[in-house]
Every structure is written in C-alpha cells, then in structure tokens.
Coordinates of C-alpha atoms and ligand atoms in Angstrom, one line a residue:
X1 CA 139.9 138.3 257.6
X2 CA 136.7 137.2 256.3
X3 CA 135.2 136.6 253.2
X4 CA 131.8 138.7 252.4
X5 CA 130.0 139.5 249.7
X6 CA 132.2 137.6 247.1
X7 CA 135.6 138.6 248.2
X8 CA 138.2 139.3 251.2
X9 CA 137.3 142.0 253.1
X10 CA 140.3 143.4 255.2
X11 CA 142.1 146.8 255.0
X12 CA 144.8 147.8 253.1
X13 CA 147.4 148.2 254.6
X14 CA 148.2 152.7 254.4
X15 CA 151.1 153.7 252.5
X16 CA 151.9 150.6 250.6
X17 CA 152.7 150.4 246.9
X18 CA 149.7 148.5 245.7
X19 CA 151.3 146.9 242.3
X20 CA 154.9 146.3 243.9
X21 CA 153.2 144.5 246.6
X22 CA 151.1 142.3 244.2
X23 CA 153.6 141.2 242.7
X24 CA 155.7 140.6 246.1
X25 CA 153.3 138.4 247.2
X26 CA 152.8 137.1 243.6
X27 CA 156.4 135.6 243.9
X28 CA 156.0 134.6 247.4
X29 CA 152.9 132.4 247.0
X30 CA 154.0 131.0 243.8
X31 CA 151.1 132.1 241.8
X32 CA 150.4 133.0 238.0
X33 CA 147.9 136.0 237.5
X34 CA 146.0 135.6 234.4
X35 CA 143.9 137.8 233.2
X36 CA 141.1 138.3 230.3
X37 CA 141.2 141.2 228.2
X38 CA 138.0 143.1 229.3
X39 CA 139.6 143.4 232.7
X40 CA 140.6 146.6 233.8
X41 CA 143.6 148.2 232.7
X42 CA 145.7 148.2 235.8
X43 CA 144.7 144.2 236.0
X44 CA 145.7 143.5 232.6
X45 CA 148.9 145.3 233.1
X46 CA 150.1 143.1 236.2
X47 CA 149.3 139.8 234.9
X48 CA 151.6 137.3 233.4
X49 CA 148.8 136.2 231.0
X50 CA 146.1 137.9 229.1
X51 CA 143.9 136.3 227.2
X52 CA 140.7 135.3 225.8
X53 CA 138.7 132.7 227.2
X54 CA 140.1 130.0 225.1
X55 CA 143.7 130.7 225.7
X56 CA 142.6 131.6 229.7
X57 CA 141.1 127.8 229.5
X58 CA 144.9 126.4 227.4
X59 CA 147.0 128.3 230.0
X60 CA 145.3 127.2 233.1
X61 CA 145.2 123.7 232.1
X62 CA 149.4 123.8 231.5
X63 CA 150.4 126.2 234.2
X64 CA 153.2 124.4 236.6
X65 CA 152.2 127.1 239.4
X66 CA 150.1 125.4 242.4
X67 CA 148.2 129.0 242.9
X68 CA 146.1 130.7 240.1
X69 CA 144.9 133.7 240.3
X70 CA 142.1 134.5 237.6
X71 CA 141.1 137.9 237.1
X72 CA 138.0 137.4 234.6
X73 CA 134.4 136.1 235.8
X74 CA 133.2 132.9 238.0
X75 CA 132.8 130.4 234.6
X76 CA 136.7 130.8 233.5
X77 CA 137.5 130.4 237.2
X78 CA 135.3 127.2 237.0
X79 CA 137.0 125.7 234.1
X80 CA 140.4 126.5 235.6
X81 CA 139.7 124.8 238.4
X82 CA 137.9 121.9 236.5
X83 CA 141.1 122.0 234.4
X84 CA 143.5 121.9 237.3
X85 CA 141.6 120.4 240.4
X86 CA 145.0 120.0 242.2
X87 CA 146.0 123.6 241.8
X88 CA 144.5 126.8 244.7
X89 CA 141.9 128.7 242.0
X90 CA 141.5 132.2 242.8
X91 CA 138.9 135.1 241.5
X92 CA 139.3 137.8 244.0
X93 CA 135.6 138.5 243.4
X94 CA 133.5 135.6 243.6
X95 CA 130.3 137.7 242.3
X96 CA 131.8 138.6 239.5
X97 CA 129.1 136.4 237.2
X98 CA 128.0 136.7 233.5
X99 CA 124.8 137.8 232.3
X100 CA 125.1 135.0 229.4
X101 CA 125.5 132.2 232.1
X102 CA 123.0 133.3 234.4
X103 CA 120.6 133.0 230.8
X104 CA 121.0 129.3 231.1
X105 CA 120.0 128.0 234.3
X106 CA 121.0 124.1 234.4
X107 CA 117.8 122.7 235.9
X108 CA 115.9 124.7 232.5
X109 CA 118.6 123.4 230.2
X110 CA 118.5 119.7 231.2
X111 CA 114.3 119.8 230.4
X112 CA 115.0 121.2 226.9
X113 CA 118.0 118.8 225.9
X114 CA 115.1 115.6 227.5
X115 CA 112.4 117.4 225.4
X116 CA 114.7 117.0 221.9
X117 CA 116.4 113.8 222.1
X118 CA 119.0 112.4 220.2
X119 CA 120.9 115.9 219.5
X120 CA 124.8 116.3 220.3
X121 CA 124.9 119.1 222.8
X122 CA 127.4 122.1 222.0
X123 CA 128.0 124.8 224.8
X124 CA 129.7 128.2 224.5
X125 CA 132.3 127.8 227.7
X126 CA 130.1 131.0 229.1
X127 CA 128.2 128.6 231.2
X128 CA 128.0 127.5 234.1
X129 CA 129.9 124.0 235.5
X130 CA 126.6 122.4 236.4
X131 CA 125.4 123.2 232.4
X132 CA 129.0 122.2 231.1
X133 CA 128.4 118.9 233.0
X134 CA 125.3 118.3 230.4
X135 CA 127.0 119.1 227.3
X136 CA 129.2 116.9 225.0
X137 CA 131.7 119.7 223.4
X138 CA 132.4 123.0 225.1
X139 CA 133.2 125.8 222.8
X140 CA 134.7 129.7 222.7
X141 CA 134.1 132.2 220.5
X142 CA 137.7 131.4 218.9
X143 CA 136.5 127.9 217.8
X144 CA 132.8 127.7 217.5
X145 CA 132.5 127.9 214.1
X146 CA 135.3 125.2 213.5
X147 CA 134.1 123.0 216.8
X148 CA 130.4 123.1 214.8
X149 CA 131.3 122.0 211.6
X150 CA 133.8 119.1 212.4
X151 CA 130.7 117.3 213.0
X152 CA 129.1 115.3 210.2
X153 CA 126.8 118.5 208.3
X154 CA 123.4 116.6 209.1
X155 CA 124.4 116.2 213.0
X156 CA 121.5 117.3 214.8
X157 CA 122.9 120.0 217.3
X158 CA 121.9 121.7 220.5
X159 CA 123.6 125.3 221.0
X160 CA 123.3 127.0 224.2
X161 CA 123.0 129.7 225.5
X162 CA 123.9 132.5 223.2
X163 CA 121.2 132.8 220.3
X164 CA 123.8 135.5 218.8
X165 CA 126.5 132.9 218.4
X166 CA 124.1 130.7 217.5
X167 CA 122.6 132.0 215.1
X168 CA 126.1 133.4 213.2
X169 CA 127.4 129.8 213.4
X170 CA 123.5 128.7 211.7
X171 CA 124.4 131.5 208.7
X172 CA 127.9 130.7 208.1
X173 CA 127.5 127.1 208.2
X174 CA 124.1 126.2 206.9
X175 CA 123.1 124.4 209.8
X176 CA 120.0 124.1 211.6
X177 CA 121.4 123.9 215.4
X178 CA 118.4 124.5 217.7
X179 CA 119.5 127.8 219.9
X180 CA 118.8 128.4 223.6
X181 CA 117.4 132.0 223.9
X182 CA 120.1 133.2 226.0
X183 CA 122.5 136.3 225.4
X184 CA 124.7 138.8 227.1
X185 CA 124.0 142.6 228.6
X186 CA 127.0 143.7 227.3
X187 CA 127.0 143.1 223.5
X188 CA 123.1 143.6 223.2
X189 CA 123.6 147.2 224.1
X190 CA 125.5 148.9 220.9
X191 CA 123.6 150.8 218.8
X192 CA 123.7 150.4 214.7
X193 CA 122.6 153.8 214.0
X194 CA 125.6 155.2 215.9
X195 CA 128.0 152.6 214.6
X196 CA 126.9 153.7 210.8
X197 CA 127.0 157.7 212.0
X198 CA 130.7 156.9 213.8
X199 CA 131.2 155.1 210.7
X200 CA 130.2 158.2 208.1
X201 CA 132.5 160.3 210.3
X202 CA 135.9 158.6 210.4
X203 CA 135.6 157.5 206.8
X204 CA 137.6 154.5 206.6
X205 CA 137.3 152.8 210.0
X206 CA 136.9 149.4 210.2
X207 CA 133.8 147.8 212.5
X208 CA 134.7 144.7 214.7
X209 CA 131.8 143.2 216.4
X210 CA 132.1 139.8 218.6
X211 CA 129.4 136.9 217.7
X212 CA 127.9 137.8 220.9
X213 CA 126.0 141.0 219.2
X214 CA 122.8 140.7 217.0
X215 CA 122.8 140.3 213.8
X216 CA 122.4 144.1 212.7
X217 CA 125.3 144.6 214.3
X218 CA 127.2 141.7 212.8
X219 CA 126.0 142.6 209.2
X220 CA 128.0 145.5 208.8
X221 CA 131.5 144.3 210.4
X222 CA 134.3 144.3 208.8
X223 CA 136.0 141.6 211.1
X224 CA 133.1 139.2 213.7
X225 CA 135.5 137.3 215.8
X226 CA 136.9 136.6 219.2
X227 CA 138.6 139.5 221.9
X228 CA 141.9 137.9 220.4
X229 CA 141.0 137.4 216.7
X230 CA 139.4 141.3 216.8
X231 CA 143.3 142.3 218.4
X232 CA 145.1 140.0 216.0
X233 CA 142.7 142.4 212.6
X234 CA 143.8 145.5 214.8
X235 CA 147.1 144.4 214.6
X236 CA 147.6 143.0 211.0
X237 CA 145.5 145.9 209.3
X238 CA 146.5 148.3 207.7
X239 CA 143.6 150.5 208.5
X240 CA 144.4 153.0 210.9
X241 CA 140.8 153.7 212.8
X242 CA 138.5 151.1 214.1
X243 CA 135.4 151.1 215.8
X244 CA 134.9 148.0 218.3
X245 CA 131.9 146.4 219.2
X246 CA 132.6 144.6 222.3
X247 CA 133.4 144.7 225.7
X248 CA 135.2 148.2 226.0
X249 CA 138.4 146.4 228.4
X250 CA 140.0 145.0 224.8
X251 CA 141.1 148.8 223.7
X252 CA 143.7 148.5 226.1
X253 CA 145.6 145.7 224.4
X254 CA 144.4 147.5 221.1
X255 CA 146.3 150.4 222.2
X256 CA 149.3 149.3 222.8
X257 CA 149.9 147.1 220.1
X258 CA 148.5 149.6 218.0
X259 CA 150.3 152.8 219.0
X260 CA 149.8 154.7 215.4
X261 CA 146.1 153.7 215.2
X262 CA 142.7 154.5 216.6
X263 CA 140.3 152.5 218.1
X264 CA 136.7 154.6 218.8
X265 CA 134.4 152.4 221.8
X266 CA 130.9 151.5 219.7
X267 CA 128.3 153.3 221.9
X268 CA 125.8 151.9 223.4
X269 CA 122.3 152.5 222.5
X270 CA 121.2 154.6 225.6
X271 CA 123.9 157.1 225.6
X272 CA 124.0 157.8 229.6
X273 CA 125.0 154.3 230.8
X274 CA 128.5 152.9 230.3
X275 CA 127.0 149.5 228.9
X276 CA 129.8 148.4 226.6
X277 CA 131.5 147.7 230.0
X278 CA 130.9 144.4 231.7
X279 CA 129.8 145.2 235.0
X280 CA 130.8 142.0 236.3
X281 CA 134.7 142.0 235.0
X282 CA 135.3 145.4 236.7
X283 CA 134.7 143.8 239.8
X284 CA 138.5 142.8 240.2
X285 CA 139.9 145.9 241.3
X286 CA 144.2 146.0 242.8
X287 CA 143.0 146.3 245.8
X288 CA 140.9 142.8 245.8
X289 CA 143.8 141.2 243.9
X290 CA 146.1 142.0 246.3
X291 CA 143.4 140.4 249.5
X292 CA 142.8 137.4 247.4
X293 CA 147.0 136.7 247.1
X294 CA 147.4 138.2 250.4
X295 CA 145.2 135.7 252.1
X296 CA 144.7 132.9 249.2
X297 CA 141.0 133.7 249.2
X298 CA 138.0 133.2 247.5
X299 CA 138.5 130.0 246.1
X300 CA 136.8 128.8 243.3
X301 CA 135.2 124.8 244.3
X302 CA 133.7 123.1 241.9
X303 CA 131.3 120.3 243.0
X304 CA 133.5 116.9 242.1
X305 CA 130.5 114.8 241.0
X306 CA 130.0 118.2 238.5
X307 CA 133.6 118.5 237.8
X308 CA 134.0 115.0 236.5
X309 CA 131.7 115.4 234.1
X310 CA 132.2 119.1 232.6
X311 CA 135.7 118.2 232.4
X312 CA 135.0 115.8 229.1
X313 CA 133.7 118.5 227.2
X314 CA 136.0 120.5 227.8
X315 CA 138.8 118.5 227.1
X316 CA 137.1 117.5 224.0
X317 CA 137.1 121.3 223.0
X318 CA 141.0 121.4 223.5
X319 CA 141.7 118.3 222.1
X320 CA 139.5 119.4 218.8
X321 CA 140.9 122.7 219.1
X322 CA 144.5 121.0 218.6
X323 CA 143.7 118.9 215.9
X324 CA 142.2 121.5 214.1
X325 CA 145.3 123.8 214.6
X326 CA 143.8 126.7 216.7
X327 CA 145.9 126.4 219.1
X328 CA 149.1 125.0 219.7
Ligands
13P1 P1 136.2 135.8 224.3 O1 136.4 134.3 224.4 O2 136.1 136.2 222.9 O3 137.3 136.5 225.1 O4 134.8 136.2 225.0 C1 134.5 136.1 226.3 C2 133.4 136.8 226.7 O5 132.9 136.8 227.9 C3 132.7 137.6 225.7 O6 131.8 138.4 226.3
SF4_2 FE1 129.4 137.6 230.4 FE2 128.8 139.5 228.7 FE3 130.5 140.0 230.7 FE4 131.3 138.5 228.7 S1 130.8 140.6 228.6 S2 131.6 138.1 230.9 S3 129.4 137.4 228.1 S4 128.3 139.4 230.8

C-alpha cells in the first residue's frame, strides 16, 4: 500500500460488498464516519454523522472513538484533528481542498492583519490551520452573524476570507468589518437570471441561498443561511418547491426529510459545467473510504506549534457558540 496523490492507492479487493465491508471495518477499527452534507450520496448514507461544518467541528471535538474518519475537505479534517490531537484523523482524500481556503494564503493574511493594527481578527472556519493560528475567533456560517455581533458594535474587525459572508454580516449588522477578497467556486457560479426564470416557472418556490453567494443572489432569498439552517426552512416550511442555491450534495438530506416536497438545483451560470458541485467534496468516493479504514491512511497532521494556536479560536467559537445557545 502506498499513499499517492492524496489517498491510498491499493485494489479493491473483486467481488466484495463495498458498503457492508465499510462498515465491517468501521466496527473493527473503532471508528466514527462523519460526514458533511455536500458529500456524495452514498457517503452521507454510511456515516454515523452528517453535518455542517459547525456541528462536524462539535462532534469531532466529543467523539469517544480513537479513529475518525472525515468525509468533507482538508480544513474540517484540520480542526478535527486540532480538536482531538489524541484521536487517528482520517480524509480518505487528502487533496480534497477548498477553493475559499486556498483564497487566503497565511503568509498574505499575516501582512494585511500587520498593515491594520489593533483590529480583533474573525475567521470563517474555511481556512486553513496556519490562517486559524492568526485569528482570535473562528466562525461557521451557522454562527457568524451571532459570533460578529457579541462584540462591542464599535469593535474594529477583520473578516477573512469570504467577501460574501462578509459583506452579509456588514448589511445585517451595520458594521464596518474590513473583508479579505476571498470567495468560493462553488457559490459564485449560480445564475440570478435563471434563479428568477426557475422562480416564474414553479410559482411559489422558495430560494435558499448560503452567505457564500453574492449579493444578487442573496437579495432575492427567501431563507440565506447555513447547509443545516437551509434543511431545517426545507423541513419546517410549508412550501412545497424550493430552489437551492448551494452546493448541490444538501438535496439529498432535503429529500429525504422532505419526501412530499421539491427541491429544483439553482443552475449555474454557464449551463454546460456541473459547478454547483464542489469538485473537491466529490473526491471521497466508497472505494477511498473503504482504503482509508482499511489501512488507517491518509492522516490528517497538523503542525503542533500551529495547532496550539488555531485551537484558541476555535474553542472560543464553541464556547461563544454555547453561550449564545447555537448549539448544545
Ligand atoms: P456549512 O458550514 O454551511 O456547511 O458550509 C460549509 C461550506 O464549505 C460551504 O461551502
Ligand atoms: Fe470550499 Fe466552496 Fe467546496 Fe465549500 S463548496 S468546500 S467553500 S470550495
């Protein structure tokens, strides 16, 4: 066996029931699969867990298991680990990145937190450890706008990297948070004059946009939150059609909660790509999830002079998180 490329490569053994075996050797290694919801279908449906990054980050920092196997991309693997140094942390693909991330290099975000002093640094938990490491509260998508304005309204504020966030949490809050110009591939992609024609179509659906996408996009949604506040409108609603802008993975869990309703994929603006898929999730595939347990491989390190520092931040996040009652 060797690791290439980012993940195990050795052959399946021919014949074998892929999923019973997973979760054979799930048993047998004493692991806990978590999963995000933009994973593939077939991932989300083995894992013990799914989640979005916030409850990934709660989960992973509680789990009793000594192996965990994350199927999402590097960061959450990062913070698991950073969470749980002790514990084997596991993304069967190691190259499964994030565009947002890679936005935010930590050498280029270090210059521009030295070139405006005396700001409290606030970083969306799509980063990298090395940026974590330089920021004094880690947030998701499920608590930014809370995180943001349990500080004092006059705290000057650094937000990295995603200008969309950003700038939602600037317009709902009436801050001034200076933004890093960062964003991801994914929710940058959707079109608004095919959201508003999809929209004129199915007459009473209901938009749902993450804070990821721009502002156009975010003007005319029904519901701007989280992957697990967008499930939890799905749920509650009574409408029975939605259109989603995000990551195309969370129609799954839509779906089954949602049996009775329907949930339309926003398209993207060029109509022959399948961009409102993240590239980089649907790099876990059964077959790598069952290499990684098979063989406990690749494992996520994390740098320990890096991971004693992006741990404060992220505890921070948890602790405010818990105090504020988003999470339990
Ligand atoms: P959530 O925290 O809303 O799941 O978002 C994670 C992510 O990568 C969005 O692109
Ligand atoms: Fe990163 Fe975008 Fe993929 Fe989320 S959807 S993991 S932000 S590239």
């Amino acid at each position: 066996m060797t690791v290439e490329k980012g993940y195990v490569q050795a052959p399946i053994p021919q014949g074998i029931d892929l999923k019973q075996e997973i979760l054979r050797l799930k048993q047998e290694r004493n692991a806990v699969i978590m999963a995000h919801y933009y994973q593939r279908e077939e991932i989300q449906d083995l894992a013990d867990y799914i989640g979005d990054s916030l409850a990934l980050a709660q989960l992973a920092a509680r789990t009793d298991a000594p192996v965990i196997v994350l199927c999402g991309v590097h960061f959450m693997g990062e913070t698991a680990k950073i969470l749980s140094p002790e514990k084997k942390v596991i993304v069967p693909d190691l190259s499964a990145g994030c565009s947002l991330a890679d936005s935010c290099p930590a050498d280029e975000f270090k210059k521009y937190i030295e070139d405006n002093p005396g700001h409290t640094v606030i970083s969306y938990v799509n980063t990298s450890a090395a940026v974590k490491a330089l920021t004094d509260v880690v947030v998701t998508s499920s608590n930014a706008v809370q995180i943001v304005e349990s500080f004092p309204q006059d705290e000057k504020i650094i937000f990295g990297p995603d200008r969309n966030l950003g700038n939602y949490i600037n317009s709902l809050t009436g801050r001034n948070m200076k933004v890093w110009d960062g964003a991801c591939h994914v929710h940058e992609q959707f079109s608004i004059e095919k959201i508003l024609k999809l929209r004129d179509e199915n007459g009473d659906a209901k938009i749902l946009v993450h804070p990821e996408c721009p502002k156009p996009i975010r003007i005319v949604a029904d519901k701007v939150g989280s992957t697990q506040a967008l499930l939890h409108y799905a749920v509650e609603s009574d409408s029975k059609k939605f259109i989603v802008c995000t990551e195309s993975g969370i129609l799954h869990q839509m779906q089954k909660q949602c049996p009775g309703k329907t949930f339309i994929p926003a398209p993207p603006e060029d109509g022959t790509c399948a961009c409102n898929e993240c590239n980089f999730m649907k790099l876990i595939t059964l077959e790598k999830l069952y290499n990684s347990l098979k063989y406990l491989a690749p494992e996520i390190e994390v740098e320990p002079q890096i991971a004693a520092k992006a741990v404060i931040p992220i505890r921070r996040m948890l602790d405010i998180s818990q105090k504020l009652g988003l999470i339990k």
